Short mmCIF file of C-alpha atoms in Angstrom, two decimals:
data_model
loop_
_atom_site.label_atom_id
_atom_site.label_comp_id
_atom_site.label_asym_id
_atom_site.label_seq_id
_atom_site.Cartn_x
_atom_site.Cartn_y
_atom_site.Cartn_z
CA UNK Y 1 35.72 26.54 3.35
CA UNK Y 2 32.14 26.71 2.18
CA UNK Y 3 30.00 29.05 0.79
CA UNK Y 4 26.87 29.94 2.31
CA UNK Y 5 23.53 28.77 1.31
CA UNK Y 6 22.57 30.48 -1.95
CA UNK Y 7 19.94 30.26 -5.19
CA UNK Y 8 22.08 30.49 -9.15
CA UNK Y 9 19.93 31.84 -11.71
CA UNK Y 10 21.68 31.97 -15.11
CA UNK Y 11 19.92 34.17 -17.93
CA UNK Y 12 20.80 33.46 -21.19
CA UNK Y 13 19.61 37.22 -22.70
CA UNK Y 14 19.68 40.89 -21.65
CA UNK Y 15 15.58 40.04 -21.13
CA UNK Y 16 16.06 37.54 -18.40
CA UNK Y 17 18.84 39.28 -17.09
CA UNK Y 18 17.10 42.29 -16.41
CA UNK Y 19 13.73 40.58 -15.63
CA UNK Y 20 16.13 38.62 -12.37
CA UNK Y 21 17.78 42.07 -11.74
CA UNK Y 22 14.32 43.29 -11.11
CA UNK Y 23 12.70 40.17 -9.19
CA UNK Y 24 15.13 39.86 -6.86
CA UNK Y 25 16.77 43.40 -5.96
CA UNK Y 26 18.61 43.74 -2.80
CA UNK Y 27 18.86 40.34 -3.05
CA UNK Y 28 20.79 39.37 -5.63
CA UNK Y 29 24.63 40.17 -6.90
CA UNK Y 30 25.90 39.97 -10.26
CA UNK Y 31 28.49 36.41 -10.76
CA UNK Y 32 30.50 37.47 -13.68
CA UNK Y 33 34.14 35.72 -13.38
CA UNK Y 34 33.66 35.01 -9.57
CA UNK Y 35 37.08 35.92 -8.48
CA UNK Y 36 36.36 38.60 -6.38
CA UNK Y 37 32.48 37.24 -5.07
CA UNK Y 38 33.36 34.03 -4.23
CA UNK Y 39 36.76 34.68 -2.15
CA UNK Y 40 34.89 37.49 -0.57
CA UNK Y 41 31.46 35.08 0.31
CA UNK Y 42 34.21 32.73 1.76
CA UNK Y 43 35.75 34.97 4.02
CA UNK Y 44 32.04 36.46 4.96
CA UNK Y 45 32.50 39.88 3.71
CA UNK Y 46 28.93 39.64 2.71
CA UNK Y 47 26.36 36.90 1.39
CA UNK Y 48 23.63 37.08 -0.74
CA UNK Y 49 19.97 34.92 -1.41
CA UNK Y 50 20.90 34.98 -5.00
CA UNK Y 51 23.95 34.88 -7.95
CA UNK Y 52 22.74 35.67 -11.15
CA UNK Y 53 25.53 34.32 -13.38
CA UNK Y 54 26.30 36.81 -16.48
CA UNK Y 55 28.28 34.28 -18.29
CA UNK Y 56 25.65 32.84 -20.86
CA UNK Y 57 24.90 36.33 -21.79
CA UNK Y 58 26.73 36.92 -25.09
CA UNK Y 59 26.25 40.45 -25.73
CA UNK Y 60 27.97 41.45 -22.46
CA UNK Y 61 31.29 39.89 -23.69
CA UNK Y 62 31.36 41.76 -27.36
CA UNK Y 63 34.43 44.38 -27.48
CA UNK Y 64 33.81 46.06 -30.53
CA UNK Y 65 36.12 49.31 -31.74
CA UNK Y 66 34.59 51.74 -34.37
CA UNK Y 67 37.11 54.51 -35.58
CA UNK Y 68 35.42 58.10 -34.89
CA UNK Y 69 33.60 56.20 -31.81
CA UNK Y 70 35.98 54.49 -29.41
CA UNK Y 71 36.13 51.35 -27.66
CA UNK Y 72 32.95 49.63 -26.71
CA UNK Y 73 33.36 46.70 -23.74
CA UNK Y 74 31.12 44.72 -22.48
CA UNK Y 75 31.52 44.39 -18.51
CA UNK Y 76 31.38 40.60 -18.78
CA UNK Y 77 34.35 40.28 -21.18
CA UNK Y 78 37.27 38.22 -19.69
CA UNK Y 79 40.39 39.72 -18.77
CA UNK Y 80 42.28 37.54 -20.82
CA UNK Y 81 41.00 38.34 -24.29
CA UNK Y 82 41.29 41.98 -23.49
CA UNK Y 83 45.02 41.50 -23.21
CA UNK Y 84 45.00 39.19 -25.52
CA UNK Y 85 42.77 41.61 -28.06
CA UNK Y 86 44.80 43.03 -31.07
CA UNK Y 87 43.02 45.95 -31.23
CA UNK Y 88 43.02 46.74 -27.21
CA UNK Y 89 47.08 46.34 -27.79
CA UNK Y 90 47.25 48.67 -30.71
CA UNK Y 91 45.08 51.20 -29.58
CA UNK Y 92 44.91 51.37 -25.44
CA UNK Y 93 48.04 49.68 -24.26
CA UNK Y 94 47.25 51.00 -20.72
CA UNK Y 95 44.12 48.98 -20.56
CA UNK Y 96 45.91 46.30 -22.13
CA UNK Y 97 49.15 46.17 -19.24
CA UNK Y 98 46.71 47.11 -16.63
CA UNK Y 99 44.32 44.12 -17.43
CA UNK Y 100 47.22 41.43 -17.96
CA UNK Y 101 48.80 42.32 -14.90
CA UNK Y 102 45.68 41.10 -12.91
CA UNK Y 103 46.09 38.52 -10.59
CA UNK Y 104 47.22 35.02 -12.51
CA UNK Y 105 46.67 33.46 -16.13
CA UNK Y 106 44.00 31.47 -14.24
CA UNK Y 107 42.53 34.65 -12.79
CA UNK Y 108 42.55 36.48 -16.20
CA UNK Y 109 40.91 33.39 -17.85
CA UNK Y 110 38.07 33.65 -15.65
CA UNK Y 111 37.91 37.97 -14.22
CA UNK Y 112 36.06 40.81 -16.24
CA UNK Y 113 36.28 44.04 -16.32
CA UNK Y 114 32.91 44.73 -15.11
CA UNK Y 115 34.02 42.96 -12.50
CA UNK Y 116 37.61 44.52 -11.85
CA UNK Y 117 35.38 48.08 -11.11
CA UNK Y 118 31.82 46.81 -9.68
CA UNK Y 119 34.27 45.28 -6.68
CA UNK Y 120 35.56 48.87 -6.75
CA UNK Y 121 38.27 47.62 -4.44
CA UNK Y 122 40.69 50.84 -3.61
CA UNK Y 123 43.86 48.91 -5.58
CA UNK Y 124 42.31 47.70 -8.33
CA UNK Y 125 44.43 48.07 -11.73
CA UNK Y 126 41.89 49.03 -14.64
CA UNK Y 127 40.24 52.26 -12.92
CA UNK Y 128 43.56 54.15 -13.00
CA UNK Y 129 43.87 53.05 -16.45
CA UNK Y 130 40.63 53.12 -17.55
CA UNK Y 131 39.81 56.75 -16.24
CA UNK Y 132 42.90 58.53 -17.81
CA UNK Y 133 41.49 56.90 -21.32
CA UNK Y 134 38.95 58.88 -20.20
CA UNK Y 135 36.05 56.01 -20.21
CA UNK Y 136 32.79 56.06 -19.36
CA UNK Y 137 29.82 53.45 -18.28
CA UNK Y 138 26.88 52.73 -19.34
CA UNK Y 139 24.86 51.22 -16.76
CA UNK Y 140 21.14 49.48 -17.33
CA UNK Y 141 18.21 48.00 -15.74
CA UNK Y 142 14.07 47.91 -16.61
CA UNK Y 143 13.69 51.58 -16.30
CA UNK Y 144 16.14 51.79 -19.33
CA UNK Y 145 19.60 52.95 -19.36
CA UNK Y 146 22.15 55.96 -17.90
CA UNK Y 147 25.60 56.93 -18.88
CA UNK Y 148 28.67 58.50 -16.47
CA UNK Y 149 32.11 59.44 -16.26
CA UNK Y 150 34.13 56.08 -14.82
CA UNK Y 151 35.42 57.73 -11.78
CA UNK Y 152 32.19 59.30 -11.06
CA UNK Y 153 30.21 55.97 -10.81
CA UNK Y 154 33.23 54.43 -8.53
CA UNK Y 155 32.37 56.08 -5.52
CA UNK Y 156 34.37 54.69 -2.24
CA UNK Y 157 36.07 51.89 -0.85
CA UNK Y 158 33.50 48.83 -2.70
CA UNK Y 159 30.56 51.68 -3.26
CA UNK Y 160 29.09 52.40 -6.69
CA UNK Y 161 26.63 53.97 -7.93
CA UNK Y 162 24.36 51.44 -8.78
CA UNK Y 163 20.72 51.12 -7.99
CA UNK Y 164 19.35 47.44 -7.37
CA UNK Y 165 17.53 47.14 -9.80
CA UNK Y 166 20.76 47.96 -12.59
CA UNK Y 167 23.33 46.39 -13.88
CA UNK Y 168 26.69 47.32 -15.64
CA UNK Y 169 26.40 46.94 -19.32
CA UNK Y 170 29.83 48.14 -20.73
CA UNK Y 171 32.50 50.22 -21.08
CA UNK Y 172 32.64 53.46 -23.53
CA UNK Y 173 36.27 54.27 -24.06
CA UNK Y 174 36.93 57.25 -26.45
CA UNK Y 175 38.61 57.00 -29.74
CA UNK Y 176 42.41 57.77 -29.84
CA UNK Y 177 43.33 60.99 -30.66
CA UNK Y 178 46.12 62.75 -32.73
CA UNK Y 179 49.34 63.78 -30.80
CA UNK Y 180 48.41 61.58 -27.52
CA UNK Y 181 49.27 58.79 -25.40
CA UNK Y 182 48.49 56.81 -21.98
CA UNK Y 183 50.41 54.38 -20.38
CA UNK Y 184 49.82 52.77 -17.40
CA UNK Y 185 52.20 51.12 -14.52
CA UNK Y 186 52.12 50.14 -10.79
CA UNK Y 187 54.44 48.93 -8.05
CA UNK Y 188 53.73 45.12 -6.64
CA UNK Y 189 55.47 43.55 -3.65
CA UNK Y 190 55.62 40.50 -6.12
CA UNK Y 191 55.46 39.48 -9.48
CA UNK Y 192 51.93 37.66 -9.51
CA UNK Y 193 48.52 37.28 -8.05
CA UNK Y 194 49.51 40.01 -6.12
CA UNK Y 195 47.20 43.97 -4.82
CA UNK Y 196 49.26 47.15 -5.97
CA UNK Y 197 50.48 49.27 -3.61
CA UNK Y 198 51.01 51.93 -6.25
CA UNK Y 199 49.74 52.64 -9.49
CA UNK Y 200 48.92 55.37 -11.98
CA UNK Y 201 47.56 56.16 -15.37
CA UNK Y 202 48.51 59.08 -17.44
CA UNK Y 203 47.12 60.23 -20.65
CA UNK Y 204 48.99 63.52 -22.02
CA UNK Y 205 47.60 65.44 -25.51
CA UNK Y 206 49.83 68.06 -26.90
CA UNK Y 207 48.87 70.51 -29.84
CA UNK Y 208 50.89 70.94 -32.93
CA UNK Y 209 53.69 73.10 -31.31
CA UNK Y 210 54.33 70.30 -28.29
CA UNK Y 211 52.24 71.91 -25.39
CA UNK Y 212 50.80 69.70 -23.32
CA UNK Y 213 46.73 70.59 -24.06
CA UNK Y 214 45.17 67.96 -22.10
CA UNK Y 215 46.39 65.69 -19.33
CA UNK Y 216 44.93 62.53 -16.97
CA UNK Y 217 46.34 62.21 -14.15
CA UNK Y 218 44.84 59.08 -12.30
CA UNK Y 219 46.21 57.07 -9.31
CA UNK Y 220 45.43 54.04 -7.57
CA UNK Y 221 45.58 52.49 -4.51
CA UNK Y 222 46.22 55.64 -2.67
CA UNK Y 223 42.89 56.59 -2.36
CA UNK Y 224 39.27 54.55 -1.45
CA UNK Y 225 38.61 55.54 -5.24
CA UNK Y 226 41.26 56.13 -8.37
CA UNK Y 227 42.57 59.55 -7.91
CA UNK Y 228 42.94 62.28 -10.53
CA UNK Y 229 46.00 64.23 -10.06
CA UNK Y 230 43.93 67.13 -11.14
CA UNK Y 231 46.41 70.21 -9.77
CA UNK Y 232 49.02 68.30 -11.15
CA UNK Y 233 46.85 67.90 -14.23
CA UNK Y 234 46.98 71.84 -14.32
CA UNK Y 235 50.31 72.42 -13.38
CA UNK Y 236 51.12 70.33 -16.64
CA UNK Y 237 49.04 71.80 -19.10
CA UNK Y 238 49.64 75.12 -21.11
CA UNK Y 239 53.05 74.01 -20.59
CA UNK Y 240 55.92 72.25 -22.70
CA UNK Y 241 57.67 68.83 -21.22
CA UNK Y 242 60.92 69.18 -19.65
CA UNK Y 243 63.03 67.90 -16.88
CA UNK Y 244 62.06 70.10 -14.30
CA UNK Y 245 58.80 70.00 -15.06
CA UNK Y 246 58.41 66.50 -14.78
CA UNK Y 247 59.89 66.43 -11.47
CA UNK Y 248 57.84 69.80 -10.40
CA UNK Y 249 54.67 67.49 -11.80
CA UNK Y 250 56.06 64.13 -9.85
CA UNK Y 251 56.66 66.08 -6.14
CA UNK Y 252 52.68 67.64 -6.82
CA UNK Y 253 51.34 64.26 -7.94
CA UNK Y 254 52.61 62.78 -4.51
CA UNK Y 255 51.50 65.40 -2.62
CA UNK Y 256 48.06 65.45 -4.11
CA UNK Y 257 47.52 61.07 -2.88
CA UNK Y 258 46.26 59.71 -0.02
CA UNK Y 259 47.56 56.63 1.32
CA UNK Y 260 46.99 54.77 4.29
CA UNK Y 261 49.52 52.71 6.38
CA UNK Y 262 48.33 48.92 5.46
CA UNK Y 263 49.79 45.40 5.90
CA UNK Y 264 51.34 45.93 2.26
CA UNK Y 265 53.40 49.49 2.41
CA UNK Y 266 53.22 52.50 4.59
CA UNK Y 267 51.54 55.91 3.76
CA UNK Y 268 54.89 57.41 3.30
CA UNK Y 269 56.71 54.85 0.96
CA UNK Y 270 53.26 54.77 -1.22
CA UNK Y 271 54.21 58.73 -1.65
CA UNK Y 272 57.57 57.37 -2.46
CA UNK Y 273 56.46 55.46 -5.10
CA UNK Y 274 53.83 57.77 -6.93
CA UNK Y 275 56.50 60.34 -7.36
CA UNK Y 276 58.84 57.59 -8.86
CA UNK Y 277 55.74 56.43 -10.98
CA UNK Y 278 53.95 59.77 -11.93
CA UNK Y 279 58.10 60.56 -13.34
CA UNK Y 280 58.06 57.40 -15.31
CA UNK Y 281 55.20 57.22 -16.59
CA UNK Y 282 54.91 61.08 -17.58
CA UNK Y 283 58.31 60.54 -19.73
CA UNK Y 284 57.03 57.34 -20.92
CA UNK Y 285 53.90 58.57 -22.23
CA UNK Y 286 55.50 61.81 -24.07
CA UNK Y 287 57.88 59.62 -25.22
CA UNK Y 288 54.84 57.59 -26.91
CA UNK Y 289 54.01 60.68 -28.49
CA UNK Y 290 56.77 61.58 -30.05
CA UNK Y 291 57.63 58.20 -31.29
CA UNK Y 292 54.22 58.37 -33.26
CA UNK Y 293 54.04 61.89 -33.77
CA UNK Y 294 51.35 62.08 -37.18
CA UNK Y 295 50.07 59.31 -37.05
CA UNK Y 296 47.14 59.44 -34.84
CA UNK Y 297 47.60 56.26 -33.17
CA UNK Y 298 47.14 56.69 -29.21
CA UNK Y 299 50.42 54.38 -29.30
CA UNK X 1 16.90 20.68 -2.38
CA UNK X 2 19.94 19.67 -4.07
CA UNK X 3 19.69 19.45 -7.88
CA UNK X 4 20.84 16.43 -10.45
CA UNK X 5 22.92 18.18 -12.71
CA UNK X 6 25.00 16.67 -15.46
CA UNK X 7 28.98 16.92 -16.01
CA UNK X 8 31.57 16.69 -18.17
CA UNK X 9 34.91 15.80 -16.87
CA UNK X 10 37.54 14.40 -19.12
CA UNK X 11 35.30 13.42 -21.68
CA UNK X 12 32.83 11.38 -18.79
CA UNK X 13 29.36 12.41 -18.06
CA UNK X 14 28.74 12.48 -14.39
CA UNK X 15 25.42 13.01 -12.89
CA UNK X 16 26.15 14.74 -9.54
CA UNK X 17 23.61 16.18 -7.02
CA UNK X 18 24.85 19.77 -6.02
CA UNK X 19 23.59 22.56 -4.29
CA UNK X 20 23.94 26.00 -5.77
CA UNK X 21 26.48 26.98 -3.81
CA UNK X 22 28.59 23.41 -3.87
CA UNK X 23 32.35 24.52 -5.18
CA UNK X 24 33.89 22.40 -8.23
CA UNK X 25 36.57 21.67 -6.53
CA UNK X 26 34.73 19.77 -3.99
CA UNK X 27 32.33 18.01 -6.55
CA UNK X 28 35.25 16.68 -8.72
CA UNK X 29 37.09 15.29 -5.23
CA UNK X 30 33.77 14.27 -3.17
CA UNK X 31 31.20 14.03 -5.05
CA UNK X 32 33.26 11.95 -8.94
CA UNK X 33 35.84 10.88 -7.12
CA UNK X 34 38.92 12.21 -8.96
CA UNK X 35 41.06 13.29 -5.73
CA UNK X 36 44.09 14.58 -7.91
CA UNK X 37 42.71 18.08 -8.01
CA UNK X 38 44.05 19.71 -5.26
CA UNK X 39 42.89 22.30 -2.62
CA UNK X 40 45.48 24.32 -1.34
CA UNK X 41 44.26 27.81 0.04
CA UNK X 42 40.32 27.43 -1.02
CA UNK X 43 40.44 31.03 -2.04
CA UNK X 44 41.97 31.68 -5.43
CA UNK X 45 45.17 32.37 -4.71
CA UNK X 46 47.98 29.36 -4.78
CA UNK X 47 46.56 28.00 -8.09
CA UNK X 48 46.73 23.85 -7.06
CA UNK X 49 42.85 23.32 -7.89
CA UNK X 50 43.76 24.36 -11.50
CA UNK X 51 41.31 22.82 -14.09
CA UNK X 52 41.08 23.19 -17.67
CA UNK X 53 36.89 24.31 -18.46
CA UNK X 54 36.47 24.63 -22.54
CA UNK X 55 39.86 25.37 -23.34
CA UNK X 56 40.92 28.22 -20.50
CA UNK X 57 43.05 27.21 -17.59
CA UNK X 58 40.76 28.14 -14.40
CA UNK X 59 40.51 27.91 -10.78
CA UNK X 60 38.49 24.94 -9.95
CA UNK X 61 37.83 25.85 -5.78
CA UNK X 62 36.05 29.59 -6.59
CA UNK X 63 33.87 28.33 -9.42
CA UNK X 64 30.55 27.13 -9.04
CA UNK X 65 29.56 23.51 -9.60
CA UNK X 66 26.29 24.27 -10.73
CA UNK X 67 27.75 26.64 -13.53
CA UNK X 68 29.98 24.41 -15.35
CA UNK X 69 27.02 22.44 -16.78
CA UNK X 70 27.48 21.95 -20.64
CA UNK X 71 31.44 22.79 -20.17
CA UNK X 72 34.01 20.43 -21.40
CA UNK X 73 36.04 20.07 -17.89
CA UNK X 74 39.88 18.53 -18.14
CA UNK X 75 41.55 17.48 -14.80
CA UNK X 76 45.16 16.01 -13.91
CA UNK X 77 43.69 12.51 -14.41
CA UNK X 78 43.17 13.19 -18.48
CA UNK X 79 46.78 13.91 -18.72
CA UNK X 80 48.14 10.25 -18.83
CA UNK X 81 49.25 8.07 -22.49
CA UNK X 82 46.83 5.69 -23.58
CA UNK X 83 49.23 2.43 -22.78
CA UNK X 84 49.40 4.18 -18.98
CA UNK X 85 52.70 5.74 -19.53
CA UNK X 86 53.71 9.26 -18.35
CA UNK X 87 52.22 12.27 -20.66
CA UNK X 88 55.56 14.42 -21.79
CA UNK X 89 54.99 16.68 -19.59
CA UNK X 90 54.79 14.30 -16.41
CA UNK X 91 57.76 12.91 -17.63
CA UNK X 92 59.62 15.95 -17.97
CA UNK X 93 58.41 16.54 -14.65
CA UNK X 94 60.00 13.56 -13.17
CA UNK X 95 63.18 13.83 -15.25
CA UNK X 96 63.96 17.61 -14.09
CA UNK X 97 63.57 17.04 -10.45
CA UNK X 98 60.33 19.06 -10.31
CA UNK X 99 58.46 16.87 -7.98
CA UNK X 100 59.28 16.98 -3.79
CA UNK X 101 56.21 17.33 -2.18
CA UNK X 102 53.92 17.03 -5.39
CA UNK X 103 51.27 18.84 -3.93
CA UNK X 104 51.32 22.12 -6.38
CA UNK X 105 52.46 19.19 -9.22
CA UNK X 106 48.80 18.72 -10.80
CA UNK X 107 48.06 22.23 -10.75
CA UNK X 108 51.35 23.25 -12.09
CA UNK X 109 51.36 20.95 -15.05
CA UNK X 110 47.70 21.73 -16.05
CA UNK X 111 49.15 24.94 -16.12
CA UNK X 112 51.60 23.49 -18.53
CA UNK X 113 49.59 22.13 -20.97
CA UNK X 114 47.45 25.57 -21.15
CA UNK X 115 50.79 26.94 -21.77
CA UNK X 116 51.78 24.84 -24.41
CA UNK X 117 48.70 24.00 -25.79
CA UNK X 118 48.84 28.46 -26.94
CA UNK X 119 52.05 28.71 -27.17
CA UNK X 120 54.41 25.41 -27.59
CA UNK X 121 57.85 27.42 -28.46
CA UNK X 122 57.78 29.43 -25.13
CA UNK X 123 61.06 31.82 -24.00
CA UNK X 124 61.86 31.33 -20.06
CA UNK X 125 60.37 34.54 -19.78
CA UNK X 126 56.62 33.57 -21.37
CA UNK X 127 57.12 30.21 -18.97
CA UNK X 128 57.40 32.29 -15.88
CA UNK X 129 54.60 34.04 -16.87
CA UNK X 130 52.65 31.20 -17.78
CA UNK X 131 52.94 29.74 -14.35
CA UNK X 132 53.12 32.70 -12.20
CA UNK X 133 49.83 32.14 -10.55
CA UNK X 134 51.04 28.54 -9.48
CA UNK X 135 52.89 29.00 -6.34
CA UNK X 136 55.20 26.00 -4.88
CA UNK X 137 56.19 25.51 -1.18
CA UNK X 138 59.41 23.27 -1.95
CA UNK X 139 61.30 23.53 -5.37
CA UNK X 140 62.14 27.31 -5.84
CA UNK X 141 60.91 27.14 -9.50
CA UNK X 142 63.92 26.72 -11.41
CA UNK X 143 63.53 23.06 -12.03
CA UNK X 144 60.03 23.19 -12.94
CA UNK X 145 60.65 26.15 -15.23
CA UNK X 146 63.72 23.53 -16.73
CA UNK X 147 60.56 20.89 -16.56
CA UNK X 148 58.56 22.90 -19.11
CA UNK X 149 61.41 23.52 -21.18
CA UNK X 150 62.28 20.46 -21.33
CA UNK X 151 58.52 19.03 -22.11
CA UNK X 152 58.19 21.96 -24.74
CA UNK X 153 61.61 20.53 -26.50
CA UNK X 154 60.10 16.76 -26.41
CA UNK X 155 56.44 17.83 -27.42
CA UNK X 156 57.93 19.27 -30.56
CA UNK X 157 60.13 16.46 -31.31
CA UNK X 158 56.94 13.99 -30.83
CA UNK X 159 55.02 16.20 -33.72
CA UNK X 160 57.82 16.29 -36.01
CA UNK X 161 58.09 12.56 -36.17
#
C-alpha cells in the first residue's frame, strides 16, 4: 500500500503556516497526527498535491486553562496529553474519556483534536463531548480570524466549514460553572481501536433549588453531524430530576436520532442504545452534581 | 526527485533518499535494512509496525518518512543486552509462552517498553490498556498480558539490585 505522489511542506510558525495555507489552496490539506489522512490517502478516499505538516508549529499544541475564561486548545495538541492533562481531568472529564477512548495508545500518541473534528467523520468521539461543554472554534487564515459554535462549523458527513485558504487554530471551551456537570460515554463493538456505534454527551446546570436550568444534549454517530437532543433538551429543563423523567427524557432522546443501518449496528439497535445511554449518562451527570454540590467544580 | 534526508534510528544516523510520500515503515525495512518492524494491515489499525519516535509509542506504516527528520526513532532491534542476551522483556516473552507466530511480537513488546518505561508497577487492568491497540492472531492475550507482568516483576528486581 502506497501513498500517492505528494509535496510535504513543514512550517515551523503561524507565518509560514498561513503563508502555505494561502499558496497552495485547494491544493493542500492540513497533516496534523496523520491517522485519519494517511489511512484515508491509502484507501483513495481523496489525494492531495500537498501536506503541510502542523507538527513543528508550537503554538498549535499549547492547552492553556484561565479561571473566568475556559479552556483554550490548540487543534494540533495530541490526544494523549489531553487525557493525560491534569487540568482536562479535573475540570472536563468528558473531553478527557472521550479523547482516551480514541482508537489505541499508539493512535492517541500521534491524533489531535483538530484532527478528531476537521475529519468530521459521523462517529467521531470528541464532537459529542466537546459540543455539550459547549465549545467553540476559532478558525484562521491571511484574511485574519473567525469564531463559531462547534457544531455549527461541523457541517455533514466529512464537511466543514472551512474556506481554503483557513485553518483550525483551537478550541474555546467555556469555564466550568457552579451546580453543573458533563459526562460523556459511548457503546463500541470492542474494547480498542474501534468506531462507536453510539455515543452521547450531556451537560446538565441546575439553579440553587435543583431545577435543571440548562441542558446539552449531544449525540454521536447517529447522525452525519453530532446531534443535539434539543426537544429533549427542553423537555428537561424548568424541570426537577426524577425517575420518570429520566426515562420520559431517554424514550425522546431516541426518538429525536437518526441512524442508519451500517456494517457495525442497525438503525434500530443504535435507538436501543441512545435510550440506554441518554439514561446513564443523564443520572450520571446529576449525580456529578450533587456529589460536588458548592463547589463549582464542573466535576 | 527524491530527497537525501537524514535519520535517526536507534541511536544510528542513516542517510536515506525518500520521496515525500515514502512511509517509515517502508524506509526502516527497504530502504536501512532493519526488517524486524513489521507490516501487518498498512493502515493503522493492528499496531505490528509500532516504533518508538522521541519517547511516544507510534505507528510506524501511517507516518511519513520525510517527517521524522531530527526525531530520535527506537525499533525492535534496540531492544537487545549489550553481551547479545535477551532484554527482560524478550525474555519474559519467551518464558510465558507469548511467542507462536511472532509476527505481532516486535510490535507488542515495543508496546511494552512504552508501557513500562511510564508506568513500571502496572495493574492487569493498565496492561490491557497499554496494549489494546496491539492485536494478535494466535495467543488470545493472556500469556502475553502474564509476559508483561512478569517483565514488570524482573525490571524492578534488576533496579533494586
Amino acid at each position: 500500500m502506497l501513498l500517492p505522489k505528494l509535496e510535504y511542506l513543514a512550517p515551523k510558525t503561524i507565518e509560514e503556516l498561513t503563508g502555505f495555507i494561502e499558496a497552495h489552496q485547494g491544493k493542500a490539506k492540513i497533516l496534523a497526527g496523520g491517522t485519519d489522512i494517511i489511512p484515508n490517502m491509502l484507501s483513495n478516499l481523496y489525494k492531495v498535491d500537498y501536506l503541510i505538516d502542523i507538527g513543528g508549529v508550537e503554538e498549535l499544541r499549547d492547552i492553556s486553562y484561565e479561571a473566568g475564561k475556559g479552556l483554550l486548545i490548540g487543534a494540533g495538541a495530541k490526544l494523549k496529553t489531553i487525557e493525560m492533562s491534569s487540568v482536562v481531568q479535573e475540570k472536563y472529564p468528558a473531553l478527557q474519556k472521550a479523547a482516551g477512548e480514541i482508537g489505541s495508545p499508539q493512535i492517541r500518541a500521534m491524533a489531535t483534536l483538530g484532527g478528531n473534528t476537521c475529519n468530521a467523520s459521523p462517529a467521531a468521539d470528541t464532537p459529542p463531548a466537546l459540543v455539550s461543554l459547549g465549545a467553540g472554534v476559532v478558525i484562521a487564515g491571511k484574511k485574519g480570524k473567525r469564531e463559531m459554535l462547534l457544531e455549527d462549523f461541523i457541517q455533514g458527513n466529512r464537511m466543514i466549514d472551512l474556506k481554503p485558504d483557513e485553518y483550525l487554530e483551537k478550541f474555546v471551551i467555556p469555564d466550568v460553572t457552579p451546580n453543573s456537570a458533563c459526562r460523556f460515554d459511548l457503546i463500541t463493538l470492542r474494547a480498542g481501536v474501534e468506531i462507536d456505534i453510539a455515543s452521547i454527551g450531556v451537560y446538565i446546570c441546575l439553579d440553587d433549588s435543583k431545577v435543571i436550568k440548562d441542558a446539552r444534549i449531544t449525540m454521536g454517530s447517529v447522525a452525519p453531524v453530532p446531534l443535539r437532543a434539543s426537544e429533549t433538551e427542553q423537555l428537561l429543563i424548568g424541570r426537577e430530576l426524577n425517575e420518570d423523567l429520566m426515562d420520559k427524557a431517554a424514550e425522546m432522546c431516541a426518538s429525536e436520532a437518526k441512524p442508519i443501518d451500517d456494517i457495525r449496528a442497525s438503525a434500530a439497535y443504535r435507538k436501543h442504545l441512545i435510550k440506554v445511554l441518554t439514561a446513564r449518562t443523564i443520572k450520571e451527570t446529576h449525580k456529578a452534581i450533587e456529589l460536588s454540590s458548592g463547589t463549582g467544580s464542573n466535576r | 526527485m527524491k530527497q537525501v534526508i537524514e535519520l535517526n534510528v536507534n541511536g544510528m544516523n542513516y542517510e536515506v533518499a525518500v520521496d515525500p510520500q515514502d512511509l517509515l515503515i517502508d524506509v526502516i525495512r527497504e530502504s536501512i535494512g532493519l526488517t524486524g518492524t513489521k507490516k501487518g494491515c498498512g493502515e493503522g489499525d493492528c499496531c505490528s509496525c509500532s516504533v518508538i519516535i522521541d519517547g511516544d509509542l507510534v505507528l510506524s506504516c501511517i507516518t511519513l518518512a520525510i517527517a521524522c527528520q531530527g526525531k530520535k526513532i527506537l525499533t525492535i532491534e534496540s531492544i537487545e543486552e549489550k553481551d547479545g542476551k535477551l532484554d527482560p522483556i524478550q525474555q519474559a516473552y519467551v518464558e510465558k509462552g507469548a511467542v507462536q507466530c511472532g509476527f505481532c511480537t516486535p510490535g507488542m513488546i515495543m508496546a511494552t517498553k512504552a508501557l513500562l518505561d511510564e508506568n513500571p508497577n502496572p495493574t492487569r487492568d493498565e496492561i490491557k490498556r497499554g496494549l489494546s491497540g496491539n492485536l494478535c492472531r494466535c495467543t488470545g492475550y493472556i500469556k502475553i498480558a502474564d509476559a508483561v507482568e512478569h517483565a514488570a516483576e524482573q525490571l524492578q528486581k534488576r533496579s533494586e539490585n
